Coordinates of C-alpha atoms and ligand atoms in Angstrom, one line a residue:
Chain A
M141 CA 29.6 -25.6 223.2
T142 CA 32.5 -26.7 221.0
A143 CA 35.9 -27.1 222.6
M144 CA 38.6 -24.4 222.2
L145 CA 41.2 -27.0 221.5
D146 CA 40.1 -30.3 220.0
I147 CA 42.5 -33.1 219.4
K148 CA 41.4 -36.1 217.3
K149 CA 43.4 -39.3 216.7
L150 CA 46.7 -37.5 217.2
E151 CA 49.7 -39.6 216.4
V152 CA 53.4 -38.8 216.9
A153 CA 56.2 -41.0 215.6
Y154 CA 60.0 -40.8 215.9
G155 CA 61.5 -42.8 213.1
G156 CA 59.4 -45.9 213.1
I157 CA 58.4 -45.7 216.7
R158 CA 55.0 -44.4 217.6
A159 CA 55.2 -42.4 220.8
I160 CA 51.6 -41.2 220.6
K161 CA 49.1 -43.7 219.3
G162 CA 46.0 -41.8 218.2
I163 CA 44.7 -39.9 221.2
D164 CA 41.6 -37.8 221.5
F165 CA 41.2 -35.0 224.0
H166 CA 39.8 -31.5 224.3
V167 CA 40.1 -28.3 226.3
K168 CA 37.1 -25.9 226.6
E169 CA 37.5 -22.2 226.9
G170 CA 38.3 -21.1 230.5
E171 CA 39.2 -24.6 231.6
L172 CA 42.4 -25.8 233.3
V173 CA 43.0 -29.2 231.9
T174 CA 45.8 -31.4 232.9
L175 CA 47.5 -34.3 231.1
I176 CA 49.4 -36.5 233.5
G177 CA 51.7 -39.4 233.0
A178 CA 54.9 -41.0 234.0
N179 CA 58.3 -40.5 232.3
G180 CA 58.2 -41.3 228.7
A181 CA 54.4 -41.6 228.5
G182 CA 54.4 -39.1 225.7
K183 CA 53.4 -35.9 227.4
S184 CA 56.0 -33.7 225.8
S185 CA 55.5 -35.4 222.4
T186 CA 51.8 -34.4 222.6
L187 CA 52.7 -30.8 223.3
R188 CA 55.3 -30.7 220.6
A189 CA 52.8 -31.9 218.1
L190 CA 50.3 -29.2 219.3
S191 CA 52.8 -26.4 219.1
G192 CA 54.3 -27.2 215.7
L193 CA 57.6 -28.4 217.0
V194 CA 57.1 -31.8 215.4
K195 CA 54.7 -32.7 212.6
P196 CA 52.0 -35.2 213.8
A197 CA 52.1 -38.5 212.0
G198 CA 48.4 -38.5 212.0
G199 CA 45.2 -36.9 213.4
T200 CA 44.0 -33.4 213.6
V201 CA 44.4 -30.4 215.9
T202 CA 41.5 -27.9 215.8
Y203 CA 41.7 -24.6 217.6
K204 CA 38.7 -22.4 217.8
G205 CA 37.2 -24.3 214.9
K206 CA 40.3 -23.9 212.7
D207 CA 42.5 -26.8 211.6
I208 CA 46.0 -25.9 212.9
T209 CA 47.6 -29.4 212.4
G210 CA 51.2 -28.9 211.5
V211 CA 51.2 -25.1 211.6
P212 CA 54.7 -23.9 212.4
S213 CA 55.2 -22.7 215.9
H214 CA 56.0 -19.1 215.1
A215 CA 52.6 -18.8 213.4
L216 CA 50.7 -20.1 216.4
V217 CA 51.5 -17.2 218.7
G218 CA 49.5 -14.8 216.6
L219 CA 46.5 -17.1 217.0
G220 CA 46.7 -16.8 220.8
I221 CA 48.6 -20.0 221.7
A222 CA 51.7 -20.0 223.8
L223 CA 53.8 -22.9 225.0
C224 CA 56.1 -22.9 228.0
P225 CA 58.4 -25.7 227.0
E226 CA 59.9 -28.5 229.0
G227 CA 63.0 -27.4 230.7
R228 CA 61.9 -23.8 230.7
G229 CA 63.9 -22.7 227.6
V230 CA 64.8 -19.3 228.8
F231 CA 67.4 -17.4 226.7
A232 CA 70.4 -17.7 229.1
R233 CA 72.4 -14.9 227.5
L234 CA 69.5 -12.5 227.3
S235 CA 68.5 -10.4 230.3
V236 CA 65.3 -11.2 232.2
H237 CA 63.8 -8.1 230.7
E238 CA 64.8 -9.1 227.2
N239 CA 63.4 -12.6 227.7
L240 CA 60.1 -11.0 228.6
L241 CA 60.2 -8.7 225.6
M242 CA 60.8 -11.7 223.3
G243 CA 57.5 -13.1 224.7
A244 CA 55.8 -10.1 223.2
Y245 CA 57.7 -10.4 219.9
A246 CA 54.6 -10.9 217.8
R247 CA 52.9 -7.8 219.3
N248 CA 53.3 -4.3 218.1
D249 CA 51.5 -2.3 220.8
K250 CA 54.6 -0.9 222.4
A251 CA 52.9 1.0 225.2
Q252 CA 50.7 -1.9 226.2
I253 CA 53.7 -4.2 226.2
A254 CA 55.4 -2.0 228.8
V255 CA 52.3 -2.0 230.9
D256 CA 52.0 -5.8 230.6
V257 CA 55.7 -6.3 231.5
D258 CA 55.1 -4.2 234.6
E259 CA 52.2 -6.3 235.5
I260 CA 54.3 -9.5 235.3
Y261 CA 56.8 -7.8 237.5
T262 CA 54.1 -7.0 240.0
M263 CA 52.8 -10.6 239.8
I264 CA 56.3 -12.1 240.1
P265 CA 58.5 -9.5 242.1
R266 CA 61.5 -11.8 241.9
L267 CA 61.8 -11.1 238.2
K268 CA 61.7 -7.3 238.8
E269 CA 64.6 -7.6 241.3
R270 CA 66.6 -9.4 238.6
N271 CA 65.4 -7.6 235.5
F272 CA 68.9 -6.8 234.1
Q273 CA 70.5 -10.0 235.1
M274 CA 71.2 -12.6 232.4
A275 CA 68.5 -15.3 232.6
G276 CA 71.2 -18.0 232.7
T277 CA 72.2 -16.8 236.2
L278 CA 68.7 -17.4 237.6
S279 CA 67.9 -20.4 239.8
G280 CA 65.7 -23.2 238.2
G281 CA 62.6 -21.9 239.9
E282 CA 63.2 -18.3 238.9
Q283 CA 63.8 -19.5 235.3
Q284 CA 60.5 -21.3 235.4
M285 CA 58.8 -18.1 236.6
L286 CA 60.5 -16.2 233.8
A287 CA 59.3 -18.8 231.3
I288 CA 55.7 -18.5 232.4
G289 CA 55.9 -14.7 232.6
R290 CA 57.4 -14.6 229.1
A291 CA 54.6 -16.9 227.7
M292 CA 52.0 -14.6 229.3
L293 CA 53.4 -11.6 227.4
A294 CA 52.2 -13.2 224.2
Q295 CA 48.7 -12.5 225.6
P296 CA 47.7 -16.1 225.0
K297 CA 44.1 -17.3 225.0
L298 CA 45.5 -20.8 225.5
L299 CA 48.6 -21.4 227.6
M300 CA 50.3 -24.8 227.5
L301 CA 52.8 -25.6 230.2
D302 CA 55.1 -28.6 230.0
E303 CA 56.0 -29.8 233.5
P304 CA 56.5 -26.5 235.3
S305 CA 57.3 -28.3 238.5
M306 CA 60.1 -30.4 237.1
G307 CA 63.2 -30.4 239.3
L308 CA 62.0 -27.8 241.7
A309 CA 61.9 -27.9 245.5
P310 CA 58.4 -28.2 247.1
L311 CA 58.4 -24.6 248.2
M312 CA 59.2 -23.3 244.7
V313 CA 56.6 -25.7 243.2
E314 CA 54.0 -24.1 245.5
K315 CA 55.0 -20.7 244.2
I316 CA 54.8 -21.8 240.6
F317 CA 51.3 -23.3 241.1
E318 CA 50.2 -20.1 242.8
I319 CA 51.2 -18.2 239.6
I320 CA 49.3 -20.7 237.5
R321 CA 46.3 -20.2 239.6
L322 CA 46.5 -16.5 239.1
I323 CA 46.7 -16.9 235.4
A324 CA 43.8 -19.3 235.3
K325 CA 41.7 -16.7 237.2
R326 CA 42.4 -14.2 234.5
N327 CA 40.4 -16.1 231.9
T328 CA 43.4 -17.8 230.3
T329 CA 42.7 -21.4 229.2
I330 CA 45.4 -23.7 230.4
L331 CA 46.6 -27.1 229.3
L332 CA 49.0 -28.3 232.0
I333 CA 51.3 -31.2 231.5
E334 CA 52.5 -32.7 234.8
Q335 CA 54.2 -35.7 236.4
N336 CA 53.2 -34.3 239.8
A337 CA 49.7 -35.8 239.5
Q338 CA 48.5 -34.7 243.0
L339 CA 49.2 -31.0 242.5
A340 CA 48.0 -31.0 238.9
L341 CA 44.7 -32.6 239.7
E342 CA 44.2 -30.4 242.7
H343 CA 44.4 -27.4 240.5
A344 CA 42.7 -28.7 237.4
D345 CA 39.1 -28.8 236.3
R346 CA 39.5 -32.0 234.3
G347 CA 42.3 -34.4 233.7
Y348 CA 43.6 -37.1 231.3
V349 CA 46.0 -39.9 232.1
L350 CA 48.5 -40.8 229.5
E351 CA 50.2 -44.1 229.5
S352 CA 52.6 -45.3 226.7
G353 CA 51.1 -43.0 224.2
E354 CA 47.5 -43.7 225.0
I355 CA 44.9 -42.1 227.1
T356 CA 43.8 -44.6 229.7
L357 CA 41.7 -42.5 232.1
Q358 CA 39.9 -39.2 231.9
G359 CA 37.3 -37.1 233.7
D360 CA 36.7 -34.6 236.4
A361 CA 39.9 -33.8 238.3
K362 CA 38.4 -34.4 241.7
V363 CA 37.0 -37.8 240.6
L364 CA 40.4 -38.7 239.1
L365 CA 42.1 -37.7 242.3
A366 CA 40.0 -40.2 244.2
D367 CA 40.2 -42.9 241.6
P368 CA 42.0 -45.9 243.1
R369 CA 43.8 -46.6 239.8
V370 CA 45.2 -43.1 239.7
K371 CA 46.1 -43.3 243.4
A372 CA 47.9 -46.6 242.9
A373 CA 49.9 -45.5 239.8
Y374 CA 50.6 -41.8 240.4
L375 CA 49.9 -40.8 244.0
G376 CA 52.0 -43.3 245.9
G377 CA 49.1 -45.6 246.9
Chain B
M122 CA 114.1 0.3 215.2
S123 CA 112.8 3.8 215.5
M124 CA 109.7 4.9 217.2
D125 CA 108.5 6.5 214.0
V126 CA 108.5 3.3 212.1
L127 CA 106.6 1.6 214.9
L128 CA 103.9 4.3 214.9
Q129 CA 103.6 4.1 211.2
Q130 CA 103.1 0.4 211.3
I131 CA 100.5 0.7 214.0
A132 CA 98.6 3.2 211.8
N133 CA 98.8 0.8 208.8
G134 CA 97.8 -2.0 211.1
L135 CA 94.7 -0.2 212.2
V136 CA 93.6 0.4 208.6
V137 CA 94.1 -3.3 207.6
G138 CA 92.7 -4.4 211.0
S139 CA 89.5 -2.5 210.6
V140 CA 88.9 -4.2 207.3
Y141 CA 89.6 -7.6 208.8
A142 CA 87.2 -6.8 211.6
L143 CA 84.4 -6.0 209.2
V144 CA 84.8 -9.2 207.3
A145 CA 85.3 -11.2 210.5
L146 CA 81.9 -10.0 211.7
G147 CA 80.3 -11.7 208.8
Y148 CA 81.9 -15.0 209.8
T149 CA 81.0 -14.6 213.4
M150 CA 77.4 -13.6 212.9
V151 CA 76.6 -16.6 210.7
Y152 CA 78.5 -18.9 213.0
G153 CA 76.7 -17.5 216.0
I154 CA 73.3 -18.2 214.6
L155 CA 73.9 -21.4 212.6
Q156 CA 77.2 -22.8 214.0
L157 CA 78.3 -22.8 210.3
I158 CA 81.6 -21.5 209.0
N159 CA 80.5 -19.8 205.9
F160 CA 83.6 -20.2 203.7
A161 CA 81.8 -18.4 200.9
H162 CA 82.0 -15.1 202.9
G163 CA 85.4 -14.2 201.4
E164 CA 83.8 -14.4 197.9
I165 CA 81.0 -12.1 199.0
V166 CA 83.7 -9.6 199.8
M167 CA 85.1 -10.1 196.3
I168 CA 81.7 -9.7 194.7
G169 CA 81.3 -6.5 196.6
A170 CA 84.6 -5.1 195.3
L171 CA 83.9 -6.1 191.7
T172 CA 80.3 -4.8 191.8
A173 CA 81.5 -1.5 193.2
L174 CA 84.3 -1.4 190.5
V175 CA 81.8 -1.8 187.7
T176 CA 79.3 0.6 189.2
A177 CA 81.9 3.3 190.0
N178 CA 83.5 3.1 186.5
G179 CA 80.1 3.4 184.9
L180 CA 79.2 6.4 187.1
L181 CA 82.5 8.1 186.6
S182 CA 82.4 7.8 182.8
A183 CA 78.8 9.2 183.0
G184 CA 80.5 12.3 184.6
L185 CA 79.5 11.9 188.2
P186 CA 81.8 13.4 190.9
S187 CA 83.9 10.7 192.6
V188 CA 82.3 11.2 196.0
L189 CA 78.9 10.5 194.6
A190 CA 80.2 7.6 192.5
L191 CA 81.8 6.1 195.7
I192 CA 78.6 6.4 197.8
I193 CA 76.4 4.9 195.1
S194 CA 78.8 2.1 194.3
I195 CA 79.1 1.1 197.9
F196 CA 75.4 1.1 198.2
V197 CA 74.9 -1.0 195.1
A198 CA 77.6 -3.4 196.3
M199 CA 75.9 -3.7 199.7
V200 CA 72.6 -4.5 198.1
V201 CA 74.1 -7.0 195.6
C202 CA 76.0 -8.8 198.4
A203 CA 73.1 -8.8 200.8
I204 CA 70.9 -10.5 198.2
S205 CA 73.7 -12.9 197.3
G206 CA 74.2 -13.8 201.0
V207 CA 70.4 -14.4 201.5
L208 CA 70.3 -16.5 198.3
I209 CA 73.3 -18.6 199.3
E210 CA 71.6 -19.4 202.7
R211 CA 68.3 -20.1 201.1
I212 CA 69.6 -22.4 198.3
A213 CA 72.8 -24.0 199.7
Y214 CA 72.5 -24.0 203.5
R215 CA 68.9 -24.1 204.5
P216 CA 68.2 -27.6 203.0
L217 CA 71.1 -28.8 205.2
R218 CA 69.9 -27.2 208.4
N219 CA 69.4 -30.5 210.1
A220 CA 72.1 -32.5 208.3
P221 CA 75.4 -33.5 210.1
R222 CA 77.6 -30.5 210.5
L223 CA 80.2 -31.6 207.9
A224 CA 77.6 -31.4 205.1
P225 CA 77.0 -27.6 205.2
L226 CA 80.7 -27.0 205.8
I227 CA 81.7 -28.8 202.6
T228 CA 78.8 -27.1 200.8
A229 CA 80.2 -23.7 202.0
I230 CA 83.6 -24.6 200.4
G231 CA 81.7 -25.6 197.3
V232 CA 79.8 -22.3 197.2
S233 CA 83.1 -20.5 197.6
I234 CA 84.7 -22.2 194.6
L235 CA 81.5 -21.8 192.6
L236 CA 81.4 -18.0 193.2
Q237 CA 85.1 -17.7 192.2
Q238 CA 84.3 -19.6 189.0
I239 CA 81.3 -17.3 188.3
A240 CA 83.5 -14.3 188.8
I241 CA 86.0 -15.7 186.3
L242 CA 83.2 -16.3 183.8
V243 CA 82.0 -12.7 184.2
F244 CA 85.3 -10.8 184.7
G245 CA 88.0 -13.2 183.6
R246 CA 91.2 -13.7 185.6
N247 CA 92.5 -10.2 185.1
Y248 CA 93.4 -7.8 187.8
F249 CA 91.3 -4.6 187.4
S250 CA 92.5 -1.3 188.6
F251 CA 90.0 0.2 191.0
P252 CA 89.4 4.0 190.4
E253 CA 90.8 6.4 192.9
L254 CA 87.6 7.7 194.4
I255 CA 89.1 9.2 197.5
D256 CA 92.2 11.2 197.5
K257 CA 95.4 9.2 198.1
T258 CA 97.9 11.9 198.4
P259 CA 99.9 11.3 201.6
I260 CA 99.0 13.4 204.6
Q261 CA 101.7 14.0 207.2
I262 CA 100.4 13.7 210.8
G263 CA 103.3 14.1 213.2
A264 CA 105.6 11.2 212.4
I265 CA 103.2 9.1 210.4
T266 CA 101.9 9.3 206.9
V267 CA 98.3 8.4 206.0
T268 CA 95.9 9.0 203.1
M269 CA 92.4 10.4 203.2
N270 CA 91.4 7.0 201.8
E271 CA 92.8 5.3 204.9
I272 CA 91.2 7.7 207.3
V273 CA 87.8 7.1 205.6
I274 CA 88.3 3.3 205.9
V275 CA 88.9 3.5 209.7
V276 CA 86.2 5.9 210.4
T277 CA 83.6 4.0 208.3
S278 CA 84.6 0.7 209.9
V279 CA 84.2 2.1 213.4
A280 CA 80.8 3.7 212.5
L281 CA 79.5 0.4 211.0
M282 CA 80.7 -1.6 214.0
A283 CA 79.1 0.8 216.4
G284 CA 75.9 0.6 214.4
L285 CA 75.9 -3.2 214.4
I286 CA 76.5 -3.4 218.2
W287 CA 73.6 -1.0 218.6
L288 CA 71.4 -3.1 216.3
V289 CA 72.2 -6.4 218.0
H290 CA 71.9 -5.2 221.6
R291 CA 69.4 -2.4 221.5
T292 CA 66.7 -3.3 218.9
K293 CA 63.9 -5.8 218.8
I294 CA 65.3 -7.5 215.7
G295 CA 68.8 -7.7 217.3
T296 CA 67.3 -9.2 220.4
A297 CA 65.5 -11.7 218.2
M298 CA 68.8 -12.5 216.5
R299 CA 70.5 -13.3 219.8
A300 CA 67.5 -15.3 220.9
T301 CA 67.5 -17.3 217.7
A302 CA 71.3 -17.9 218.0
E303 CA 70.7 -19.3 221.4
N304 CA 67.7 -21.5 220.8
Q305 CA 65.9 -21.7 217.5
K306 CA 63.1 -23.9 218.8
V307 CA 62.2 -21.6 221.7
A308 CA 62.7 -18.5 219.5
G309 CA 60.0 -20.0 217.2
L310 CA 57.7 -20.4 220.1
M311 CA 58.0 -16.7 220.8
G312 CA 56.6 -16.1 217.3
I313 CA 60.0 -15.3 215.8
D314 CA 60.2 -16.5 212.2
I315 CA 63.7 -17.9 212.5
N316 CA 64.2 -18.2 208.7
K317 CA 63.6 -14.5 208.4
I318 CA 66.1 -13.8 211.2
I319 CA 68.7 -16.0 209.7
G320 CA 68.1 -14.3 206.3
I321 CA 68.6 -10.9 208.0
T322 CA 71.8 -12.1 209.6
F323 CA 73.2 -13.2 206.2
A324 CA 72.1 -9.9 204.7
I325 CA 73.8 -7.8 207.3
G326 CA 77.0 -9.8 207.4
S327 CA 77.2 -9.8 203.6
A328 CA 76.5 -6.0 203.4
L329 CA 79.4 -5.4 205.8
G330 CA 81.6 -7.7 203.7
A331 CA 80.7 -5.6 200.6
V332 CA 81.9 -2.4 202.3
A333 CA 85.1 -4.2 203.3
G334 CA 85.6 -5.3 199.7
V335 CA 85.3 -1.8 198.5
M336 CA 87.8 -0.6 201.1
V337 CA 90.4 -3.2 200.2
A338 CA 90.0 -2.6 196.5
S339 CA 90.2 1.2 196.9
N340 CA 93.2 0.9 199.3
Y341 CA 95.3 -1.3 197.0
G342 CA 93.8 0.2 193.9
Q343 CA 92.8 -3.2 192.4
A344 CA 90.2 -6.0 192.4
H345 CA 90.2 -9.5 191.1
Y346 CA 88.3 -12.8 191.3
Y347 CA 90.7 -14.3 193.9
M348 CA 90.9 -11.3 196.3
G349 CA 88.4 -12.8 198.7
F350 CA 90.4 -15.9 199.4
M351 CA 93.3 -14.7 201.5
L352 CA 91.3 -11.8 203.0
G353 CA 88.5 -14.3 204.0
L354 CA 91.0 -16.7 205.5
K355 CA 92.6 -14.0 207.6
A356 CA 89.2 -12.6 208.7
F357 CA 88.2 -16.1 209.6
T358 CA 91.4 -16.3 211.6
A359 CA 90.5 -13.1 213.3
A360 CA 87.1 -14.3 214.2
V361 CA 88.4 -17.5 215.7
M362 CA 91.1 -15.6 217.5
G363 CA 88.5 -13.3 219.1
G364 CA 86.1 -16.2 219.9
I365 CA 83.9 -17.2 217.0
G366 CA 80.3 -16.3 217.5
N367 CA 81.2 -13.2 219.5
L368 CA 80.9 -9.7 217.9
W369 CA 83.4 -8.0 220.1
G370 CA 85.7 -10.9 219.6
A371 CA 85.6 -10.5 215.8
M372 CA 86.3 -6.8 216.0
I373 CA 89.1 -7.1 218.5
G374 CA 90.5 -10.1 216.7
G375 CA 90.5 -8.2 213.4
L376 CA 92.3 -5.2 214.9
I377 CA 94.9 -7.4 216.6
L378 CA 95.6 -9.3 213.5
G379 CA 96.1 -6.2 211.5
L380 CA 98.4 -4.8 214.1
V381 CA 100.4 -7.9 214.5
E382 CA 100.9 -8.3 210.7
N383 CA 102.0 -4.7 210.2
V384 CA 104.2 -4.4 213.3
G385 CA 105.7 -7.7 212.4
L386 CA 106.8 -6.3 209.1
I387 CA 109.4 -4.3 210.9
F388 CA 111.2 -7.5 211.7
V389 CA 110.8 -9.6 208.6
R390 CA 110.5 -9.2 204.9
G391 CA 107.1 -8.4 203.4
D392 CA 106.9 -11.8 201.6
Y393 CA 106.4 -13.5 205.0
K394 CA 103.7 -11.1 206.1
D395 CA 100.9 -13.7 205.8
I396 CA 102.6 -16.0 208.2
F397 CA 101.9 -13.9 211.2
A398 CA 98.1 -14.4 211.0
F399 CA 98.5 -18.1 211.3
I400 CA 101.2 -18.0 214.0
V401 CA 98.8 -15.9 216.1
L402 CA 95.9 -18.3 215.3
V403 CA 97.8 -21.3 216.4
A404 CA 99.0 -19.6 219.5
V405 CA 95.5 -18.5 220.5
L406 CA 94.1 -22.0 219.8
I407 CA 96.7 -23.6 222.0
F408 CA 96.4 -21.2 224.9
R409 CA 92.8 -20.0 224.7
P410 CA 90.8 -22.2 222.5
Q411 CA 87.5 -20.4 223.2
G412 CA 89.2 -17.2 221.8
L413 CA 90.2 -14.0 223.4
V414 CA 86.7 -12.8 224.2
G415 CA 85.0 -16.2 224.2
E416 CA 82.5 -16.1 227.1
K417 CA 80.8 -18.9 228.8
V418 CA 77.5 -18.3 230.7
A419 CA 76.5 -21.1 233.0
E420 CA 73.2 -22.5 232.0
R421 CA 71.4 -24.1 234.9
A422 CA 68.6 -26.7 234.5
Ligands
ATP504 N1 63.3 -36.8 219.5 C1 63.0 -38.1 219.8 N2 63.5 -39.1 219.1 C2 63.2 -40.4 219.4 N3 62.3 -40.8 220.4 C3 61.8 -39.8 221.2 C4 62.1 -38.4 220.9 N4 61.5 -37.7 221.8 C5 60.8 -38.5 222.6 N5 61.0 -39.8 222.2 C6 60.4 -41.0 222.8 O1 59.0 -40.8 222.8 C7 58.5 -41.3 224.1 C8 57.7 -40.2 224.7 O2 58.6 -39.2 225.1 P1 58.1 -37.8 225.7 O3 59.3 -36.9 225.8 O4 56.9 -37.3 225.0 O5 57.7 -38.3 227.2 P2 57.2 -37.4 228.4 O6 55.9 -38.0 228.8 O7 57.3 -36.0 228.2 O8 58.3 -37.8 229.5 P3 59.0 -36.9 230.7 O9 58.1 -37.0 231.8 O10 60.3 -37.7 231.0 O11 59.3 -35.6 230.1 C9 59.7 -41.8 224.9 O12 59.7 -43.2 224.7 C10 60.9 -41.2 224.2 O13 62.0 -42.0 224.3
MG505 MG1 58.3 -34.4 228.9

């Protein structure tokens, strides 16, 4: 079976500096794949290149057999790709409800959108309680929930999450990963970027370790979790 | 000072203020989405007035009744201005989207001068008299005197502003406009084509400017290539006063400016009328730099 998302020799450069130095990885349909790495390893740069936010300096991105390298981000949604950006990126001056509706911007099935919004409210009751509140007034964890719920309203086949646990208390991180688990169960393919290697590998099927713009380790998530090199570098010994 | 004089000046102020408000909305909408002060917006108003003038004269000489001539010429002016606004954004501002902020600002001034020069080439430096499309015989309401023309100006402005607020806050495209104003990158991730949304913003702002242009021209009975300059400057003042980027701010700022100017006329000679706008602007900038309605929502990480 060919991969749903296939990245070959991807390079990202800012000015003259190469942040991503020609990496290969893939995500198969139905998988939860994680890309882990320390601060500045190039995790977000990789996602930005995949989602059309920066033009790759080299390499190709293939999605469902189609070359999507450098396709602008607004055109990717229609193909079934959604990105939950680093730092959540909720629209602070829009209500929770309006944020969710913006997630469904590319869709025209009004009735089904209403059903899907309700489904998100059932899955994440906190959002329902705050549906007419401005998103900027939510806590960090609630904003992350909103960002994930919003991405889901695009009905993505492939959901990419950039550090959903960033800056959140352990209890909230648990809740976020619970939501991610629920989404994975509903046949959404997930590419999860994380610094929290332990949690990410516990939830993932496969993983890649990114270091200074290069992939240094890859494989089955359980195997990586037990790998002494991963343990030493990312799991606190 | 008598009460009657005051009431009369308030009425006059509302008429002028509602025109300022319409023009101020154009400034504030573009600023809200691009953080750009579109100095060419005043010239859009001028283009609207001159387009309507030509159209209305043509229609009147073809024998159309003045009401029909008015409606059609406003419509033509709105379309011409909307297209001009979209083209200006596409040609002059979009290539500078990621440039330092001074570059598009200077470009905007350049576009403003360019449009004036084009108007001179086409129309010359003459003042044209604008046909009387709505009855201007004075109507006495209690102590104040107004014209049907003035009533139509106020009513139309209020209707357009209500429509804009509805569009921006109650429709999908309006929500997308607010989302784009807040974060273009994330808006793109939602599938919003931000260039399209920015284009729509320019089109709407310019169409409102066109209506304002027709209002001013019909109220003073004249139009000329330079009419957008002072009007644009005052409307910009109104937008800053209300809190630039904020729709309510632009509307309230416009009304206040119109009122201050006209009530102020009771105390000083007409030659000094234009001073009030700038006194008010300076005062607001000193005491409330974010503007009268300028809001700040905490954004948490
Ligand atoms: N816009 C930019 N301009 C210049 N350099 C950048 C830019 N964005 C990222 N970089 C650099 O590229 C490298 C990778 O950054 P990136 O944001 O992809 O890291 P990351 O793995 O997501 O880190 P974090 O865990 O802190 O989010 C870093 O050295 C960073 O300084
Ligand atoms: Mg990052």
